[in-house]
Amino acid sequence: MYQSTSTEDLTDSSYSEFKKLFKFYKRRDHSLDLSAFFDPHKYSEVFNLKLNYVSDKCLIAVEKIFKTINGLRPINQWTLTTFLHRPGLFIIGGVLTIPEQLKWIERCLLEYSEPPNITNLFVQSNNPYKGPNVFKNNSKKLRWVTLGNDYNWDTKEYDNLARQPLPVEMVKLSQLAVYSIGLNNFFPDAAIINFYPQKSYLSPHVDRSERDLTHPLVSISLGQPTIYLTGGTSLNDPVDALLLRSGDILIMSGEQRLVYHAVPRILEGNEAFNEEYIQMVKEKEILDYANNCRINISVRQVDN
């Protein structure tokens, strides 16, 4: 799925297939052909994509939650992308209106990143920042925040009990996504929000720290588009490069729940939130962030 190159480090046998592709897309010394990516917004027999809509059997469960959430597009405008060679991987598009996407970005920056929620700035060894107005004072340094059952980045474990419940709107949106693909009994209790300024990335990894791995993982993309790599349970398994846009909701379930995945780069400058939306945010910096950076909300259920 990636263009050939003569660069020595990409042909080095010491690198796994996943890491070769990750390093290739992370580099910025070559142009990218976006048509080479799996685009979940386009049906493609070549890429084994199937574009669906929410099935009638899922509508009853979805509509119950739908009525309690603002800023959603009509259900018949949502798209549900599945992958014939990756059963269990779903991407839902068209759920959030643009104003609602901006509202979620604003929540992440001005609300969810505030104490008592824990950010990378709170635990950094040198000069930890534990005060309020995190985004205003540290916008360029903010990288992640944990909510609910806090994830410990050092031990790779969750706390025994949630520090506080997840925001109601986050629970409802993630449940809405899960129920729309036909799954049920999803009660999320933890979330990790990753902030991607320009030139940032997320290395190949597997989310396996949850104590019950039978539950799906829900990822909500906001802001600028990104290259998303998804592989298998081994770093040498085949890897697909997907193009995720703002508002896309990706769900990893079943056999796709424990695959390697990564974000080698964001594609800043490819999604425009125009000045007409300036009245919809509290601060102009929110719109600037949306036009230059990416945010991902990863929601999960730690326990049974």
PDB file of C-alpha atoms in Angstrom:
ATOM      1  CA  MET A   1       0.000   0.000   0.000  1.00  0.00           C
ATOM      2  CA  TYR A   2       2.963   2.379  -0.048  1.00  0.00           C
ATOM      3  CA  GLN A   3       4.957   3.763  -2.944  1.00  0.00           C
ATOM      4  CA  SER A   4       8.339   2.215  -3.677  1.00  0.00           C
ATOM      5  CA  THR A   5      11.457   4.009  -2.527  1.00  0.00           C
ATOM      6  CA  SER A   6      15.174   3.471  -2.813  1.00  0.00           C
ATOM      7  CA  THR A   7      15.916   4.832   0.653  1.00  0.00           C
ATOM      8  CA  GLU A   8      18.092   2.307   2.453  1.00  0.00           C
ATOM      9  CA  ASP A   9      16.371   2.381   5.829  1.00  0.00           C
ATOM     10  CA  LEU A  10      13.064   1.298   4.265  1.00  0.00           C
ATOM     11  CA  THR A  11      14.544  -1.854   2.767  1.00  0.00           C
ATOM     12  CA  ASP A  12      16.514  -2.810   5.861  1.00  0.00           C
ATOM     13  CA  SER A  13      15.387  -6.312   6.868  1.00  0.00           C
ATOM     14  CA  SER A  14      15.708  -5.362  10.535  1.00  0.00           C
ATOM     15  CA  TYR A  15      12.494  -3.346  10.212  1.00  0.00           C
ATOM     16  CA  SER A  16       9.107  -5.043  10.346  1.00  0.00           C
ATOM     17  CA  GLU A  17       6.575  -4.421   7.602  1.00  0.00           C
ATOM     18  CA  PHE A  18       4.627  -2.130   9.912  1.00  0.00           C
ATOM     19  CA  LYS A  19       7.648  -0.068  10.904  1.00  0.00           C
ATOM     20  CA  LYS A  20       8.773   0.282   7.273  1.00  0.00           C
ATOM     21  CA  LEU A  21       5.399   1.748   6.370  1.00  0.00           C
ATOM     22  CA  PHE A  22       5.291   3.884   9.499  1.00  0.00           C
ATOM     23  CA  LYS A  23       8.706   5.403   8.763  1.00  0.00           C
ATOM     24  CA  PHE A  24       7.749   5.998   5.138  1.00  0.00           C
ATOM     25  CA  TYR A  25       4.599   7.980   5.941  1.00  0.00           C
ATOM     26  CA  LYS A  26       6.252   9.792   8.825  1.00  0.00           C
ATOM     27  CA  ARG A  27       8.847  11.302   6.484  1.00  0.00           C
ATOM     28  CA  ARG A  28       8.089  14.708   4.990  1.00  0.00           C
ATOM     29  CA  ASP A  29      10.616  14.764   2.171  1.00  0.00           C
ATOM     30  CA  HIS A  30       8.214  13.373  -0.431  1.00  0.00           C
ATOM     31  CA  SER A  31       4.679  14.046  -1.612  1.00  0.00           C
ATOM     32  CA  LEU A  32       1.796  11.711  -0.842  1.00  0.00           C
ATOM     33  CA  ASP A  33      -0.739  10.339  -3.271  1.00  0.00           C
ATOM     34  CA  LEU A  34      -3.953  10.444  -1.258  1.00  0.00           C
ATOM     35  CA  SER A  35      -5.687   8.216  -3.808  1.00  0.00           C
ATOM     36  CA  ALA A  36      -3.466   5.364  -2.597  1.00  0.00           C
ATOM     37  CA  PHE A  37      -5.165   5.329   0.812  1.00  0.00           C
ATOM     38  CA  PHE A  38      -8.233   3.413   1.870  1.00  0.00           C
ATOM     39  CA  ASP A  39     -10.801   6.211   1.914  1.00  0.00           C
ATOM     40  CA  PRO A  40     -13.767   5.204   4.096  1.00  0.00           C
ATOM     41  CA  HIS A  41     -15.914   7.843   2.404  1.00  0.00           C
ATOM     42  CA  LYS A  42     -15.631   6.131  -0.962  1.00  0.00           C
ATOM     43  CA  TYR A  43     -16.846   2.700  -2.026  1.00  0.00           C
ATOM     44  CA  SER A  44     -14.046   0.728  -3.634  1.00  0.00           C
ATOM     45  CA  GLU A  45     -13.937  -2.887  -4.796  1.00  0.00           C
ATOM     46  CA  VAL A  46     -10.206  -2.459  -5.378  1.00  0.00           C
ATOM     47  CA  PHE A  47      -9.634  -1.653  -1.701  1.00  0.00           C
ATOM     48  CA  ASN A  48     -12.256  -4.152  -0.447  1.00  0.00           C
ATOM     49  CA  LEU A  49     -14.343  -1.346   1.026  1.00  0.00           C
ATOM     50  CA  LYS A  50     -18.075  -1.652   1.448  1.00  0.00           C
ATOM     51  CA  LEU A  51     -20.109   1.489   2.093  1.00  0.00           C
ATOM     52  CA  ASN A  52     -23.270   0.780   4.060  1.00  0.00           C
ATOM     53  CA  TYR A  53     -25.891   2.621   6.050  1.00  0.00           C
ATOM     54  CA  VAL A  54     -27.157   1.889   9.546  1.00  0.00           C
ATOM     55  CA  SER A  55     -29.330  -1.215   9.256  1.00  0.00           C
ATOM     56  CA  ASP A  56     -32.998  -1.234  10.193  1.00  0.00           C
ATOM     57  CA  LYS A  57     -32.368  -3.715  13.018  1.00  0.00           C
ATOM     58  CA  CYS A  58     -29.982  -1.233  14.671  1.00  0.00           C
ATOM     59  CA  LEU A  59     -32.207   1.816  14.272  1.00  0.00           C
ATOM     60  CA  ILE A  60     -34.339   1.220  17.360  1.00  0.00           C
ATOM     61  CA  ALA A  61     -31.353   1.087  19.717  1.00  0.00           C
ATOM     62  CA  VAL A  62     -29.663   4.001  17.955  1.00  0.00           C
ATOM     63  CA  GLU A  63     -32.718   6.256  17.876  1.00  0.00           C
ATOM     64  CA  LYS A  64     -33.170   6.035  21.658  1.00  0.00           C
ATOM     65  CA  ILE A  65     -29.773   7.638  22.206  1.00  0.00           C
ATOM     66  CA  PHE A  66     -29.987   9.828  19.093  1.00  0.00           C
ATOM     67  CA  LYS A  67     -32.857  11.817  20.601  1.00  0.00           C
ATOM     68  CA  THR A  68     -30.733  12.730  23.647  1.00  0.00           C
ATOM     69  CA  ILE A  69     -27.732  14.150  21.739  1.00  0.00           C
ATOM     70  CA  ASN A  70     -27.538  17.516  19.995  1.00  0.00           C
ATOM     71  CA  GLY A  71     -25.603  18.308  16.828  1.00  0.00           C
ATOM     72  CA  LEU A  72     -26.117  15.031  14.973  1.00  0.00           C
ATOM     73  CA  ARG A  73     -26.874  14.670  11.283  1.00  0.00           C
ATOM     74  CA  PRO A  74     -29.953  12.608  10.355  1.00  0.00           C
ATOM     75  CA  ILE A  75     -29.242   8.888  10.661  1.00  0.00           C
ATOM     76  CA  ASN A  76     -29.986   8.311   6.976  1.00  0.00           C
ATOM     77  CA  GLN A  77     -27.000  10.545   6.139  1.00  0.00           C
ATOM     78  CA  TRP A  78     -24.502   8.472   8.108  1.00  0.00           C
ATOM     79  CA  THR A  79     -22.202   6.090   6.294  1.00  0.00           C
ATOM     80  CA  LEU A  80     -20.874   2.834   7.702  1.00  0.00           C
ATOM     81  CA  THR A  81     -17.687   1.540   6.088  1.00  0.00           C
ATOM     82  CA  THR A  82     -16.633  -2.074   6.553  1.00  0.00           C
ATOM     83  CA  PHE A  83     -13.590  -3.939   5.269  1.00  0.00           C
ATOM     84  CA  LEU A  84     -14.079  -7.358   3.716  1.00  0.00           C
ATOM     85  CA  HIS A  85     -10.604  -8.443   4.822  1.00  0.00           C
ATOM     86  CA  ARG A  86     -10.869  -6.883   8.296  1.00  0.00           C
ATOM     87  CA  PRO A  87     -14.079  -8.081   9.947  1.00  0.00           C
ATOM     88  CA  GLY A  88     -14.597  -6.127  13.143  1.00  0.00           C
ATOM     89  CA  LEU A  89     -13.215  -2.811  11.865  1.00  0.00           C
ATOM     90  CA  PHE A  90     -15.839  -0.132  11.236  1.00  0.00           C
ATOM     91  CA  ILE A  91     -15.726   3.549  10.337  1.00  0.00           C
ATOM     92  CA  ILE A  92     -18.849   5.669  10.735  1.00  0.00           C
ATOM     93  CA  GLY A  93     -18.979   8.978   8.888  1.00  0.00           C
ATOM     94  CA  GLY A  94     -21.439  11.844   8.742  1.00  0.00           C
ATOM     95  CA  VAL A  95     -22.549  11.618  12.371  1.00  0.00           C
ATOM     96  CA  LEU A  96     -21.506  15.068  13.637  1.00  0.00           C
ATOM     97  CA  THR A  97     -22.326  18.404  12.030  1.00  0.00           C
ATOM     98  CA  ILE A  98     -19.389  20.795  11.579  1.00  0.00           C
ATOM     99  CA  PRO A  99     -20.554  23.058  14.438  1.00  0.00           C
ATOM    100  CA  GLU A 100     -20.776  19.984  16.661  1.00  0.00           C
ATOM    101  CA  GLN A 101     -17.262  18.899  15.665  1.00  0.00           C
ATOM    102  CA  LEU A 102     -16.020  22.316  16.772  1.00  0.00           C
ATOM    103  CA  LYS A 103     -17.939  21.980  20.017  1.00  0.00           C
ATOM    104  CA  TRP A 104     -16.166  18.675  20.715  1.00  0.00           C
ATOM    105  CA  ILE A 105     -12.803  20.258  19.914  1.00  0.00           C
ATOM    106  CA  GLU A 106     -13.623  23.083  22.303  1.00  0.00           C
ATOM    107  CA  ARG A 107     -14.603  20.621  25.037  1.00  0.00           C
ATOM    108  CA  CYS A 108     -11.328  18.742  24.644  1.00  0.00           C
ATOM    109  CA  LEU A 109      -9.221  21.893  24.843  1.00  0.00           C
ATOM    110  CA  LEU A 110     -11.087  23.979  27.410  1.00  0.00           C
ATOM    111  CA  GLU A 111     -13.010  21.472  29.519  1.00  0.00           C
ATOM    112  CA  TYR A 112     -11.656  17.919  29.404  1.00  0.00           C
ATOM    113  CA  SER A 113      -8.032  19.056  29.758  1.00  0.00           C
ATOM    114  CA  GLU A 114      -8.762  20.895  33.009  1.00  0.00           C
ATOM    115  CA  PRO A 115      -8.055  19.554  36.535  1.00  0.00           C
ATOM    116  CA  PRO A 116      -8.808  17.151  38.094  1.00  0.00           C
ATOM    117  CA  ASN A 117      -8.281  15.315  34.793  1.00  0.00           C
ATOM    118  CA  ILE A 118      -4.659  14.264  34.338  1.00  0.00           C
ATOM    119  CA  THR A 119      -2.562  15.521  31.408  1.00  0.00           C
ATOM    120  CA  ASN A 120       1.006  14.894  30.281  1.00  0.00           C
ATOM    121  CA  LEU A 121       1.841  18.304  31.766  1.00  0.00           C
ATOM    122  CA  PHE A 122       0.672  17.122  35.187  1.00  0.00           C
ATOM    123  CA  VAL A 123       3.048  14.144  35.339  1.00  0.00           C
ATOM    124  CA  GLN A 124       6.091  15.538  33.525  1.00  0.00           C
ATOM    125  CA  SER A 125       9.194  15.267  35.698  1.00  0.00           C
ATOM    126  CA  ASN A 126      10.454  18.816  35.184  1.00  0.00           C
ATOM    127  CA  ASN A 127       8.204  21.648  36.291  1.00  0.00           C
ATOM    128  CA  PRO A 128       4.826  19.831  36.260  1.00  0.00           C
ATOM    129  CA  TYR A 129       1.822  22.037  35.524  1.00  0.00           C
ATOM    130  CA  LYS A 130      -1.148  21.309  37.771  1.00  0.00           C
ATOM    131  CA  GLY A 131      -3.035  24.567  37.491  1.00  0.00           C
ATOM    132  CA  PRO A 132      -6.117  25.661  35.519  1.00  0.00           C
ATOM    133  CA  ASN A 133      -6.335  27.090  31.986  1.00  0.00           C
ATOM    134  CA  VAL A 134      -4.197  24.269  30.617  1.00  0.00           C
ATOM    135  CA  PHE A 135      -4.794  25.016  26.941  1.00  0.00           C
ATOM    136  CA  LYS A 136      -4.379  28.770  27.320  1.00  0.00           C
ATOM    137  CA  ASN A 137      -1.048  28.416  29.129  1.00  0.00           C
ATOM    138  CA  ASN A 138       0.370  25.281  27.486  1.00  0.00           C
ATOM    139  CA  SER A 139      -1.313  24.784  24.115  1.00  0.00           C
ATOM    140  CA  LYS A 140       1.907  23.753  22.335  1.00  0.00           C
ATOM    141  CA  LYS A 141       2.887  21.227  25.003  1.00  0.00           C
ATOM    142  CA  LEU A 142      -0.465  19.512  25.554  1.00  0.00           C
ATOM    143  CA  ARG A 143      -0.294  15.919  24.267  1.00  0.00           C
ATOM    144  CA  TRP A 144      -2.783  13.786  26.186  1.00  0.00           C
ATOM    145  CA  VAL A 145      -5.379  13.714  28.931  1.00  0.00           C
ATOM    146  CA  THR A 146      -7.013  10.771  30.730  1.00  0.00           C
ATOM    147  CA  LEU A 147     -10.607  10.734  31.938  1.00  0.00           C
ATOM    148  CA  GLY A 148     -12.623   8.317  34.051  1.00  0.00           C
ATOM    149  CA  ASN A 149     -10.516   5.295  34.944  1.00  0.00           C
ATOM    150  CA  ASP A 150      -7.061   6.833  34.547  1.00  0.00           C
ATOM    151  CA  TYR A 151      -4.424   5.054  32.478  1.00  0.00           C
ATOM    152  CA  ASN A 152      -0.912   4.967  33.946  1.00  0.00           C
ATOM    153  CA  TRP A 153       1.605   5.434  31.124  1.00  0.00           C
ATOM    154  CA  ASP A 154       4.475   4.049  33.223  1.00  0.00           C
ATOM    155  CA  THR A 155       2.886   0.815  34.450  1.00  0.00           C
ATOM    156  CA  LYS A 156       0.613   0.402  31.385  1.00  0.00           C
ATOM    157  CA  GLU A 157      -2.275  -0.287  33.749  1.00  0.00           C
ATOM    158  CA  TYR A 158      -5.555   1.326  34.743  1.00  0.00           C
ATOM    159  CA  ASP A 159      -6.565   2.284  38.254  1.00  0.00           C
ATOM    160  CA  ASN A 160      -8.779  -0.169  40.115  1.00  0.00           C
ATOM    161  CA  LEU A 161     -11.621   2.330  40.225  1.00  0.00           C
ATOM    162  CA  ALA A 162     -12.592   5.239  38.017  1.00  0.00           C
ATOM    163  CA  ARG A 163     -11.571   8.597  39.485  1.00  0.00           C
ATOM    164  CA  GLN A 164     -14.850  10.009  38.239  1.00  0.00           C
ATOM    165  CA  PRO A 165     -17.461   9.044  35.625  1.00  0.00           C
ATOM    166  CA  LEU A 166     -16.845   9.911  31.999  1.00  0.00           C
ATOM    167  CA  PRO A 167     -18.692  12.965  30.659  1.00  0.00           C
ATOM    168  CA  VAL A 168     -22.254  11.952  29.810  1.00  0.00           C
ATOM    169  CA  GLU A 169     -21.993  13.255  26.233  1.00  0.00           C
ATOM    170  CA  MET A 170     -18.884  11.120  25.643  1.00  0.00           C
ATOM    171  CA  VAL A 171     -20.599   7.985  26.931  1.00  0.00           C
ATOM    172  CA  LYS A 172     -23.677   8.607  24.788  1.00  0.00           C
ATOM    173  CA  LEU A 173     -21.764   9.300  21.565  1.00  0.00           C
ATOM    174  CA  SER A 174     -19.560   6.221  21.927  1.00  0.00           C
ATOM    175  CA  GLN A 175     -22.566   4.036  22.765  1.00  0.00           C
ATOM    176  CA  LEU A 176     -24.397   5.483  19.772  1.00  0.00           C
ATOM    177  CA  ALA A 177     -21.512   4.440  17.523  1.00  0.00           C
ATOM    178  CA  VAL A 178     -21.259   0.930  18.977  1.00  0.00           C
ATOM    179  CA  TYR A 179     -24.993   0.258  18.830  1.00  0.00           C
ATOM    180  CA  SER A 180     -25.195   1.483  15.230  1.00  0.00           C
ATOM    181  CA  ILE A 181     -22.975  -1.417  14.101  1.00  0.00           C
ATOM    182  CA  GLY A 182     -25.112  -3.994  15.895  1.00  0.00           C
ATOM    183  CA  LEU A 183     -23.133  -4.425  19.123  1.00  0.00           C
ATOM    184  CA  ASN A 184     -24.602  -3.829  22.571  1.00  0.00           C
ATOM    185  CA  ASN A 185     -23.862  -3.745  26.300  1.00  0.00           C
ATOM    186  CA  PHE A 186     -21.093  -1.166  25.960  1.00  0.00           C
ATOM    187  CA  PHE A 187     -20.563   0.840  29.146  1.00  0.00           C
ATOM    188  CA  PRO A 188     -17.376   2.906  28.735  1.00  0.00           C
ATOM    189  CA  ASP A 189     -15.524   3.989  31.852  1.00  0.00           C
ATOM    190  CA  ALA A 190     -12.220   5.354  30.512  1.00  0.00           C
ATOM    191  CA  ALA A 191     -10.991   7.674  27.791  1.00  0.00           C
ATOM    192  CA  ILE A 192      -7.661   8.915  26.488  1.00  0.00           C
ATOM    193  CA  ILE A 193      -7.596  12.097  24.432  1.00  0.00           C
ATOM    194  CA  ASN A 194      -4.529  12.533  22.214  1.00  0.00           C
ATOM    195  CA  PHE A 195      -3.591  15.955  20.863  1.00  0.00           C
ATOM    196  CA  TYR A 196      -1.675  16.064  17.581  1.00  0.00           C
ATOM    197  CA  PRO A 197      -0.022  19.382  16.731  1.00  0.00           C
ATOM    198  CA  GLN A 198       1.837  19.616  13.426  1.00  0.00           C
ATOM    199  CA  LYS A 199       4.599  17.017  12.907  1.00  0.00           C
ATOM    200  CA  SER A 200       3.385  14.854  15.790  1.00  0.00           C
ATOM    201  CA  TYR A 201       2.674  11.132  15.525  1.00  0.00           C
ATOM    202  CA  LEU A 202       1.645   8.022  17.465  1.00  0.00           C
ATOM    203  CA  SER A 203       3.956   5.002  17.232  1.00  0.00           C
ATOM    204  CA  PRO A 204       2.774   1.428  16.451  1.00  0.00           C
ATOM    205  CA  HIS A 205       1.082  -0.165  19.449  1.00  0.00           C
ATOM    206  CA  VAL A 206      -1.724  -2.456  20.636  1.00  0.00           C
ATOM    207  CA  ASP A 207      -4.344  -1.391  23.199  1.00  0.00           C
ATOM    208  CA  ARG A 208      -4.297  -4.420  25.481  1.00  0.00           C
ATOM    209  CA  SER A 209      -4.287  -2.904  28.988  1.00  0.00           C
ATOM    210  CA  GLU A 210      -8.053  -3.073  29.486  1.00  0.00           C
ATOM    211  CA  ARG A 211      -8.955  -5.872  31.892  1.00  0.00           C
ATOM    212  CA  ASP A 212     -11.787  -7.076  29.648  1.00  0.00           C
ATOM    213  CA  LEU A 213     -10.684  -7.136  26.013  1.00  0.00           C
ATOM    214  CA  THR A 214     -14.001  -8.343  24.621  1.00  0.00           C
ATOM    215  CA  HIS A 215     -15.366  -4.802  24.488  1.00  0.00           C
ATOM    216  CA  PRO A 216     -14.773  -2.586  21.431  1.00  0.00           C
ATOM    217  CA  LEU A 217     -12.535   0.467  21.303  1.00  0.00           C
ATOM    218  CA  VAL A 218     -14.087   3.665  19.914  1.00  0.00           C
ATOM    219  CA  SER A 219     -11.958   6.452  18.396  1.00  0.00           C
ATOM    220  CA  ILE A 220     -13.406   9.832  17.421  1.00  0.00           C
ATOM    221  CA  SER A 221     -11.315  11.944  15.006  1.00  0.00           C
ATOM    222  CA  LEU A 222     -11.505  15.738  15.144  1.00  0.00           C
ATOM    223  CA  GLY A 223      -9.692  18.533  13.319  1.00  0.00           C
ATOM    224  CA  GLN A 224      -7.226  17.801  10.550  1.00  0.00           C
ATOM    225  CA  PRO A 225      -7.209  14.513   8.586  1.00  0.00           C
ATOM    226  CA  THR A 226      -4.667  11.847   9.386  1.00  0.00           C
ATOM    227  CA  ILE A 227      -2.981   8.775   8.001  1.00  0.00           C
ATOM    228  CA  TYR A 228      -4.060   5.823  10.122  1.00  0.00           C
ATOM    229  CA  LEU A 229      -2.200   2.534   9.833  1.00  0.00           C
ATOM    230  CA  THR A 230      -3.858  -0.720  10.847  1.00  0.00           C
ATOM    231  CA  GLY A 231      -2.109  -4.079  10.811  1.00  0.00           C
ATOM    232  CA  GLY A 232      -2.437  -7.433  12.523  1.00  0.00           C
ATOM    233  CA  THR A 233      -1.375  -9.116  15.736  1.00  0.00           C
ATOM    234  CA  SER A 234       2.208  -9.224  14.434  1.00  0.00           C
ATOM    235  CA  LEU A 235       4.250  -6.281  13.170  1.00  0.00           C
ATOM    236  CA  ASN A 236       4.974  -8.306  10.034  1.00  0.00           C
ATOM    237  CA  ASP A 237       1.317  -8.814   9.128  1.00  0.00           C
ATOM    238  CA  PRO A 238      -0.106  -6.857   6.161  1.00  0.00           C
ATOM    239  CA  VAL A 239      -0.749  -3.184   6.874  1.00  0.00           C
ATOM    240  CA  ASP A 240      -3.427  -0.897   5.431  1.00  0.00           C
ATOM    241  CA  ALA A 241      -3.201   2.899   5.291  1.00  0.00           C
ATOM    242  CA  LEU A 242      -6.517   4.654   5.926  1.00  0.00           C
ATOM    243  CA  LEU A 243      -7.495   8.285   5.538  1.00  0.00           C
ATOM    244  CA  LEU A 244      -9.468   9.530   8.548  1.00  0.00           C
ATOM    245  CA  ARG A 245     -11.247  12.873   8.527  1.00  0.00           C
ATOM    246  CA  SER A 246     -12.794  15.083  11.180  1.00  0.00           C
ATOM    247  CA  GLY A 247     -15.959  13.533  12.536  1.00  0.00           C
ATOM    248  CA  ASP A 248     -15.062   9.966  11.587  1.00  0.00           C
ATOM    249  CA  ILE A 249     -15.702   7.388  14.311  1.00  0.00           C
ATOM    250  CA  LEU A 250     -13.554   4.259  14.079  1.00  0.00           C
ATOM    251  CA  ILE A 251     -14.474   1.116  16.002  1.00  0.00           C
ATOM    252  CA  MET A 252     -12.112  -1.800  16.632  1.00  0.00           C
ATOM    253  CA  SER A 253     -13.957  -4.946  17.688  1.00  0.00           C
ATOM    254  CA  GLY A 254     -13.706  -8.710  17.449  1.00  0.00           C
ATOM    255  CA  GLU A 255     -10.494  -9.903  15.833  1.00  0.00           C
ATOM    256  CA  GLN A 256      -9.561  -6.306  14.992  1.00  0.00           C
ATOM    257  CA  ARG A 257      -9.579  -5.259  18.650  1.00  0.00           C
ATOM    258  CA  LEU A 258      -5.979  -6.322  19.307  1.00  0.00           C
ATOM    259  CA  VAL A 259      -4.194  -5.343  16.105  1.00  0.00           C
ATOM    260  CA  TYR A 260      -1.252  -2.980  15.808  1.00  0.00           C
ATOM    261  CA  HIS A 261      -2.187   0.534  14.743  1.00  0.00           C
ATOM    262  CA  ALA A 262      -0.446   3.896  14.492  1.00  0.00           C
ATOM    263  CA  VAL A 263      -0.662   7.497  13.303  1.00  0.00           C
ATOM    264  CA  PRO A 264       2.520   8.417  11.382  1.00  0.00           C
ATOM    265  CA  ARG A 265       1.422  11.945  10.525  1.00  0.00           C
ATOM    266  CA  ILE A 266      -1.458  14.361  10.328  1.00  0.00           C
ATOM    267  CA  LEU A 267      -2.303  16.098   7.063  1.00  0.00           C
ATOM    268  CA  GLU A 268      -2.576  19.674   8.268  1.00  0.00           C
ATOM    269  CA  GLY A 269      -4.102  22.179   5.884  1.00  0.00           C
ATOM    270  CA  ASN A 270      -6.487  19.637   4.357  1.00  0.00           C
ATOM    271  CA  GLU A 271      -9.604  20.405   6.421  1.00  0.00           C
ATOM    272  CA  ALA A 272     -10.877  23.974   6.616  1.00  0.00           C
ATOM    273  CA  PHE A 273     -13.086  25.282   9.408  1.00  0.00           C
ATOM    274  CA  ASN A 274     -13.988  28.646   7.904  1.00  0.00           C
ATOM    275  CA  GLU A 275     -14.227  31.979   9.697  1.00  0.00           C
ATOM    276  CA  GLU A 276     -18.010  31.707   9.460  1.00  0.00           C
ATOM    277  CA  TYR A 277     -17.788  29.337  12.432  1.00  0.00           C
ATOM    278  CA  ILE A 278     -15.904  31.815  14.620  1.00  0.00           C
ATOM    279  CA  GLN A 279     -19.112  32.725  16.462  1.00  0.00           C
ATOM    280  CA  MET A 280     -19.591  29.092  17.461  1.00  0.00           C
ATOM    281  CA  VAL A 281     -16.458  28.866  19.601  1.00  0.00           C
ATOM    282  CA  LYS A 282     -15.495  30.714  22.772  1.00  0.00           C
ATOM    283  CA  GLU A 283     -12.028  31.650  21.563  1.00  0.00           C
ATOM    284  CA  LYS A 284     -10.464  32.153  18.126  1.00  0.00           C
ATOM    285  CA  GLU A 285      -7.621  29.866  19.215  1.00  0.00           C
ATOM    286  CA  ILE A 286     -10.063  26.950  19.079  1.00  0.00           C
ATOM    287  CA  LEU A 287     -10.681  27.534  15.377  1.00  0.00           C
ATOM    288  CA  ASP A 288      -6.950  27.976  14.762  1.00  0.00           C
ATOM    289  CA  TYR A 289      -6.254  24.671  16.497  1.00  0.00           C
ATOM    290  CA  ALA A 290      -8.930  22.893  14.457  1.00  0.00           C
ATOM    291  CA  ASN A 291      -7.381  24.220  11.233  1.00  0.00           C
ATOM    292  CA  ASN A 292      -3.856  23.095  12.083  1.00  0.00           C
ATOM    293  CA  CYS A 293      -4.011  20.153  14.480  1.00  0.00           C
ATOM    294  CA  ARG A 294      -5.838  16.921  15.205  1.00  0.00           C
ATOM    295  CA  ILE A 295      -7.543  15.516  18.285  1.00  0.00           C
ATOM    296  CA  ASN A 296      -8.503  11.896  18.870  1.00  0.00           C
ATOM    297  CA  ILE A 297     -10.835  10.726  21.636  1.00  0.00           C
ATOM    298  CA  SER A 298     -10.335   7.034  22.404  1.00  0.00           C
ATOM    299  CA  VAL A 299     -13.135   5.608  24.534  1.00  0.00           C
ATOM    300  CA  ARG A 300     -13.018   2.163  26.094  1.00  0.00           C
ATOM    301  CA  GLN A 301     -14.557  -0.116  28.730  1.00  0.00           C
ATOM    302  CA  VAL A 302     -11.879  -1.329  31.138  1.00  0.00           C
ATOM    303  CA  ASP A 303     -13.878  -3.859  33.152  1.00  0.00           C
ATOM    304  CA  ASN A 304     -16.724  -6.230  32.447  1.00  0.00           C
TER     305      ASN A 304
END
